[in-house]
């Protein structure tokens, strides 16, 4: 389903210093439904990799295929259709500040042209799943960090995408909320969605017992079916 | 398609009402911009009225010799009326000229006594000629002075009036030039102000636009609500400006007429009402939507 082929990303230096190599010849494949964790220290290239999958940035070299389609060769007008097949959970939430919890989640369905009736049926269900049904009418600035992150997960999952990219979703959360979020992502995976989780949280990875790809200085140093956090 | 459009309108209206402070600030700036456009639009017919009233005051007269017969003068009048530059001719007989003089100076005993002492009518029959354009008087005067009936003519007062005519001509051309200059300058300022006001308002939402793109919104779905917001701002600003324009034109009409009797700004407002609404809507909604379109484009590149 997702094939990363010899991807490199080099950021040119703005001063006269050396360019930054964020990813260096990275390749791996994800077939079918999987829960894949991308681990590594800060600056290892995890976020860059997810941005490249979402076509938020262009690679310096290499290709990324999503269901056989090179995501960086897709026309800009069709890029939105690709992104509708991917749900994204951002570390900094990226919620619409002027929309309520309900509207933030419903927006993705509106983008896809889903009928109003279906939106009214599905959004409360997902809000129930993430435990935020009482917060439906609250704006993001009225929610706690954990609640905001649950809204982004609900938004990423509401339209049943093929893949969910979760970029350090627990980075800003306390241990209690961290566990909460990871349990939600596992539940989504069990419902049949591929989850790609980027994190540098050792405890999470070791408790999951699923595939782990370890990045170090932009290179894959380990790819294990039932991996652990080893750096 | 229709439901998408409905959602875009709903989202646009929601953003407008939820950011009411910013929306009001943008509306106020747009009111200034539309007022500027309205002023330029109304100045044009107002200056035309003033120019034409100034032009109406200018004419030249051809005075005929004492022995010229009425039939000859009528023939000359017919000839002059065939000149395309001539707008209007008025015949003033010797008797009428005398009457006019008496009427004008009846309060002046010295002039009246002098007239009695002369003992006869010293005035000459004349034709008062108005041309379409001030610049055409010289041509008309040349035609009269060199034409076939120059023997009937005593004098043409063009050269006597030339300095006044030229002064009026230079004032009119000055008004036109200044009008064009200010129209261009103010027009450019209006566009820049409107564009920057909307650009700042949209800059506030730049992060939101990027999120829209990242969660799969097409460019048109992400951009649409901002265009709607721009249109709402433009529409409300147009309504406010229209009410202000009505108030100013109605309130100041009598005061302006006291200075320039031929200029009724309320009359101008009424006679140009639909054109005015069109100009204001085009400026308000057009600038609002266009500025939003350009300002959003930058953030859609993601």
mmCIF file of N, CA, C and O in Angstrom, chain B residues 17-68:
data_model
loop_
_atom_site.group_PDB
_atom_site.id
_atom_site.type_symbol
_atom_site.label_atom_id
_atom_site.label_comp_id
_atom_site.label_asym_id
_atom_site.label_seq_id
_atom_site.Cartn_x
_atom_site.Cartn_y
_atom_site.Cartn_z
ATOM 1 N N UNK B 17 -18.862 36.066 11.175
ATOM 2 C CA UNK B 17 -19.530 36.444 12.420
ATOM 3 C C UNK B 17 -18.687 36.095 13.650
ATOM 4 O O UNK B 17 -18.765 36.787 14.664
ATOM 5 N N UNK B 18 -17.846 35.048 13.543
ATOM 6 C CA UNK B 18 -17.047 34.682 14.718
ATOM 7 C C UNK B 18 -15.810 35.566 14.884
ATOM 8 O O UNK B 18 -15.224 35.611 15.960
ATOM 9 N N UNK B 19 -15.397 36.200 13.801
ATOM 10 C CA UNK B 19 -14.273 37.143 13.903
ATOM 11 C C UNK B 19 -14.811 38.555 13.724
ATOM 12 O O UNK B 19 -14.307 39.335 12.912
ATOM 13 N N UNK B 20 -15.849 38.863 14.483
ATOM 14 C CA UNK B 20 -16.605 40.093 14.212
ATOM 15 C C UNK B 20 -15.744 41.360 14.368
ATOM 16 O O UNK B 20 -15.909 42.309 13.600
ATOM 17 N N UNK B 21 -14.807 41.332 15.329
ATOM 18 C CA UNK B 21 -13.953 42.506 15.534
ATOM 19 C C UNK B 21 -13.148 42.826 14.287
ATOM 20 O O UNK B 21 -13.160 43.957 13.779
ATOM 21 N N UNK B 22 -12.502 41.798 13.760
ATOM 22 C CA UNK B 22 -11.685 41.958 12.557
ATOM 23 C C UNK B 22 -12.576 42.312 11.357
ATOM 24 O O UNK B 22 -12.214 43.146 10.520
ATOM 25 N N UNK B 23 -13.767 41.678 11.316
ATOM 26 C CA UNK B 23 -14.695 41.942 10.205
ATOM 27 C C UNK B 23 -15.121 43.409 10.211
ATOM 28 O O UNK B 23 -15.156 44.056 9.164
ATOM 29 N N UNK B 24 -15.419 43.940 11.409
ATOM 30 C CA UNK B 24 -15.862 45.340 11.496
ATOM 31 C C UNK B 24 -14.726 46.273 11.060
ATOM 32 O O UNK B 24 -14.941 47.226 10.300
ATOM 33 N N UNK B 25 -13.508 45.956 11.521
ATOM 34 C CA UNK B 25 -12.355 46.789 11.134
ATOM 35 C C UNK B 25 -12.197 46.792 9.613
ATOM 36 O O UNK B 25 -11.989 47.851 8.995
ATOM 37 N N UNK B 26 -12.334 45.612 9.001
ATOM 38 C CA UNK B 26 -12.189 45.524 7.538
ATOM 39 C C UNK B 26 -13.324 46.282 6.845
ATOM 40 O O UNK B 26 -13.103 46.968 5.849
ATOM 41 N N UNK B 27 -14.542 46.170 7.405
ATOM 42 C CA UNK B 27 -15.690 46.881 6.819
ATOM 43 C C UNK B 27 -15.430 48.392 6.845
ATOM 44 O O UNK B 27 -15.652 49.087 5.846
ATOM 45 N N UNK B 28 -14.920 48.895 7.977
ATOM 46 C CA UNK B 28 -14.683 50.346 8.087
ATOM 47 C C UNK B 28 -13.670 50.812 7.042
ATOM 48 O O UNK B 28 -13.840 51.869 6.427
ATOM 49 N N UNK B 29 -12.640 50.013 6.851
ATOM 50 C CA UNK B 29 -11.641 50.389 5.840
ATOM 51 C C UNK B 29 -12.280 50.362 4.449
ATOM 52 O O UNK B 29 -12.080 51.258 3.629
ATOM 53 N N UNK B 30 -13.104 49.343 4.219
ATOM 54 C CA UNK B 30 -13.769 49.247 2.913
ATOM 55 C C UNK B 30 -14.740 50.416 2.702
ATOM 56 O O UNK B 30 -14.910 50.886 1.587
ATOM 57 N N UNK B 31 -15.367 50.877 3.799
ATOM 58 C CA UNK B 31 -16.277 52.039 3.683
ATOM 59 C C UNK B 31 -15.481 53.245 3.172
ATOM 60 O O UNK B 31 -15.929 53.971 2.279
ATOM 61 N N UNK B 32 -14.270 53.410 3.711
ATOM 62 C CA UNK B 32 -13.437 54.540 3.261
ATOM 63 C C UNK B 32 -13.089 54.393 1.780
ATOM 64 O O UNK B 32 -13.132 55.354 1.019
ATOM 65 N N UNK B 33 -12.759 53.171 1.404
ATOM 66 C CA UNK B 33 -12.373 52.920 0.007
ATOM 67 C C UNK B 33 -13.554 53.179 -0.927
ATOM 68 O O UNK B 33 -13.411 53.854 -1.955
ATOM 69 N N UNK B 34 -14.734 52.660 -0.560
ATOM 70 C CA UNK B 34 -15.910 52.847 -1.423
ATOM 71 C C UNK B 34 -16.304 54.331 -1.450
ATOM 72 O O UNK B 34 -16.729 54.841 -2.489
ATOM 73 N N UNK B 35 -16.134 55.013 -0.315
ATOM 74 C CA UNK B 35 -16.451 56.451 -0.281
ATOM 75 C C UNK B 35 -15.563 57.206 -1.270
ATOM 76 O O UNK B 35 -16.015 58.117 -1.969
ATOM 77 N N UNK B 36 -14.308 56.799 -1.308
ATOM 78 C CA UNK B 36 -13.355 57.423 -2.232
ATOM 79 C C UNK B 36 -13.802 57.198 -3.680
ATOM 80 O O UNK B 36 -13.815 58.130 -4.501
ATOM 81 N N UNK B 37 -14.210 55.954 -3.976
ATOM 82 C CA UNK B 37 -14.686 55.626 -5.326
ATOM 83 C C UNK B 37 -15.950 56.429 -5.639
ATOM 84 O O UNK B 37 -16.114 56.944 -6.750
ATOM 85 N N UNK B 38 -16.834 56.565 -4.625
ATOM 86 C CA UNK B 38 -18.082 57.318 -4.814
ATOM 87 C C UNK B 38 -17.777 58.780 -5.102
ATOM 88 O O UNK B 38 -18.362 59.389 -6.002
ATOM 89 N N UNK B 39 -16.834 59.328 -4.332
ATOM 90 C CA UNK B 39 -16.447 60.725 -4.513
ATOM 91 C C UNK B 39 -15.926 60.952 -5.933
ATOM 92 O O UNK B 39 -16.339 61.896 -6.616
ATOM 93 N N UNK B 40 -15.053 60.047 -6.384
ATOM 94 C CA UNK B 40 -14.510 60.186 -7.744
ATOM 95 C C UNK B 40 -15.624 60.087 -8.777
ATOM 96 O O UNK B 40 -15.654 60.819 -9.747
ATOM 97 N N UNK B 41 -16.566 59.160 -8.512
ATOM 98 C CA UNK B 41 -17.663 58.946 -9.457
ATOM 99 C C UNK B 41 -18.564 60.185 -9.535
ATOM 100 O O UNK B 41 -18.975 60.598 -10.615
ATOM 101 N N UNK B 42 -18.866 60.791 -8.368
ATOM 102 C CA UNK B 42 -19.760 61.944 -8.356
ATOM 103 C C UNK B 42 -19.058 63.238 -8.787
ATOM 104 O O UNK B 42 -19.695 64.156 -9.283
ATOM 105 N N UNK B 43 -17.741 63.284 -8.586
ATOM 106 C CA UNK B 43 -16.993 64.490 -8.989
ATOM 107 C C UNK B 43 -17.038 64.696 -10.491
ATOM 108 O O UNK B 43 -17.047 65.820 -10.972
ATOM 109 N N UNK B 44 -17.081 63.590 -11.222
ATOM 110 C CA UNK B 44 -17.063 63.673 -12.681
ATOM 111 C C UNK B 44 -18.267 64.456 -13.217
ATOM 112 O O UNK B 44 -18.084 65.484 -13.877
ATOM 113 N N UNK B 45 -19.532 64.017 -12.925
ATOM 114 C CA UNK B 45 -20.663 64.836 -13.416
ATOM 115 C C UNK B 45 -20.713 66.221 -12.771
ATOM 116 O O UNK B 45 -21.117 67.188 -13.431
ATOM 117 N N UNK B 46 -20.274 66.322 -11.518
ATOM 118 C CA UNK B 46 -20.299 67.638 -10.855
ATOM 119 C C UNK B 46 -19.367 68.601 -11.576
ATOM 120 O O UNK B 46 -19.735 69.753 -11.842
ATOM 121 N N UNK B 47 -18.174 68.127 -11.927
ATOM 122 C CA UNK B 47 -17.239 69.018 -12.622
ATOM 123 C C UNK B 47 -17.749 69.335 -14.021
ATOM 124 O O UNK B 47 -17.554 70.434 -14.524
ATOM 125 N N UNK B 48 -18.469 68.375 -14.638
ATOM 126 C CA UNK B 48 -19.040 68.637 -15.972
ATOM 127 C C UNK B 48 -20.079 69.748 -15.891
ATOM 128 O O UNK B 48 -20.154 70.610 -16.766
ATOM 129 N N UNK B 49 -20.905 69.694 -14.837
ATOM 130 C CA UNK B 49 -21.940 70.734 -14.655
ATOM 131 C C UNK B 49 -21.263 72.097 -14.467
ATOM 132 O O UNK B 49 -21.642 73.085 -15.090
ATOM 133 N N UNK B 50 -20.233 72.122 -13.628
ATOM 134 C CA UNK B 50 -19.537 73.391 -13.375
ATOM 135 C C UNK B 50 -18.868 73.903 -14.638
ATOM 136 O O UNK B 50 -18.926 75.094 -14.957
ATOM 137 N N UNK B 51 -18.233 72.990 -15.377
ATOM 138 C CA UNK B 51 -17.560 73.388 -16.613
ATOM 139 C C UNK B 51 -18.569 73.923 -17.610
ATOM 140 O O UNK B 51 -18.365 74.963 -18.238
ATOM 141 N N UNK B 52 -19.715 73.206 -17.744
ATOM 142 C CA UNK B 52 -20.677 73.656 -18.754
ATOM 143 C C UNK B 52 -21.304 74.993 -18.336
ATOM 144 O O UNK B 52 -21.588 75.830 -19.191
ATOM 145 N N UNK B 53 -21.474 75.212 -17.023
ATOM 146 C CA UNK B 53 -22.030 76.515 -16.618
ATOM 147 C C UNK B 53 -21.016 77.626 -16.862
ATOM 148 O O UNK B 53 -21.366 78.756 -17.180
ATOM 149 N N UNK B 54 -19.742 77.280 -16.717
ATOM 150 C CA UNK B 54 -18.676 78.235 -17.002
ATOM 151 C C UNK B 54 -18.653 78.540 -18.508
ATOM 152 O O UNK B 54 -18.541 79.693 -18.936
ATOM 153 N N UNK B 55 -18.831 77.486 -19.304
ATOM 154 C CA UNK B 55 -18.818 77.653 -20.761
ATOM 155 C C UNK B 55 -20.010 78.489 -21.230
ATOM 156 O O UNK B 55 -19.911 79.264 -22.178
ATOM 157 N N UNK B 56 -21.154 78.286 -20.551
ATOM 158 C CA UNK B 56 -22.371 79.013 -20.918
ATOM 159 C C UNK B 56 -22.185 80.521 -20.800
ATOM 160 O O UNK B 56 -22.860 81.298 -21.459
ATOM 161 N N UNK B 57 -21.294 80.894 -19.896
ATOM 162 C CA UNK B 57 -21.098 82.328 -19.646
ATOM 163 C C UNK B 57 -20.253 82.993 -20.729
ATOM 164 O O UNK B 57 -20.116 84.203 -20.767
ATOM 165 N N UNK B 58 -19.636 82.177 -21.578
ATOM 166 C CA UNK B 58 -18.738 82.735 -22.605
ATOM 167 C C UNK B 58 -19.465 82.803 -23.951
ATOM 168 O O UNK B 58 -20.133 81.855 -24.355
ATOM 169 N N UNK B 59 -19.364 83.963 -24.614
ATOM 170 C CA UNK B 59 -19.845 84.053 -26.001
ATOM 171 C C UNK B 59 -19.085 85.183 -26.691
ATOM 172 O O UNK B 59 -18.293 85.889 -26.051
ATOM 173 N N UNK B 60 -19.283 85.307 -28.012
ATOM 174 C CA UNK B 60 -18.712 86.466 -28.705
ATOM 175 C C UNK B 60 -19.840 87.173 -29.458
ATOM 176 O O UNK B 60 -20.861 86.547 -29.780
ATOM 177 N N UNK B 61 -19.653 88.452 -29.692
ATOM 178 C CA UNK B 61 -20.688 89.214 -30.407
ATOM 179 C C UNK B 61 -20.118 89.818 -31.689
ATOM 180 O O UNK B 61 -18.962 90.261 -31.722
ATOM 181 N N UNK B 62 -20.977 89.815 -32.733
ATOM 182 C CA UNK B 62 -20.602 90.446 -34.003
ATOM 183 C C UNK B 62 -21.472 91.693 -34.125
ATOM 184 O O UNK B 62 -22.707 91.581 -34.099
ATOM 185 N N UNK B 63 -20.863 92.852 -34.218
ATOM 186 C CA UNK B 63 -21.636 94.099 -34.332
ATOM 187 C C UNK B 63 -21.682 94.529 -35.801
ATOM 188 O O UNK B 63 -20.646 94.521 -36.485
ATOM 189 N N UNK B 64 -22.888 94.877 -36.262
ATOM 190 C CA UNK B 64 -23.057 95.249 -37.668
ATOM 191 C C UNK B 64 -23.035 96.769 -37.828
ATOM 192 O O UNK B 64 -23.389 97.500 -36.898
ATOM 193 N N UNK B 65 -22.605 97.149 -38.996
ATOM 194 C CA UNK B 65 -22.563 98.600 -39.276
ATOM 195 C C UNK B 65 -23.979 99.182 -39.175
ATOM 196 O O UNK B 65 -24.957 98.472 -39.379
ATOM 197 N N UNK B 66 -24.028 100.487 -38.929
ATOM 198 C CA UNK B 66 -25.336 101.133 -38.744
ATOM 199 C C UNK B 66 -26.227 100.971 -39.963
ATOM 200 O O UNK B 66 -27.447 100.825 -39.853
ATOM 201 N N UNK B 67 -25.571 100.970 -41.154
ATOM 202 C CA UNK B 67 -26.367 100.922 -42.384
ATOM 203 C C UNK B 67 -26.718 99.491 -42.831
ATOM 204 O O UNK B 67 -27.323 99.290 -43.876
ATOM 205 N N UNK B 68 -26.302 98.496 -42.031
ATOM 206 C CA UNK B 68 -26.608 97.111 -42.419
ATOM 207 C C UNK B 68 -28.109 96.865 -42.317
ATOM 208 O O UNK B 68 -28.744 97.252 -41.341
#
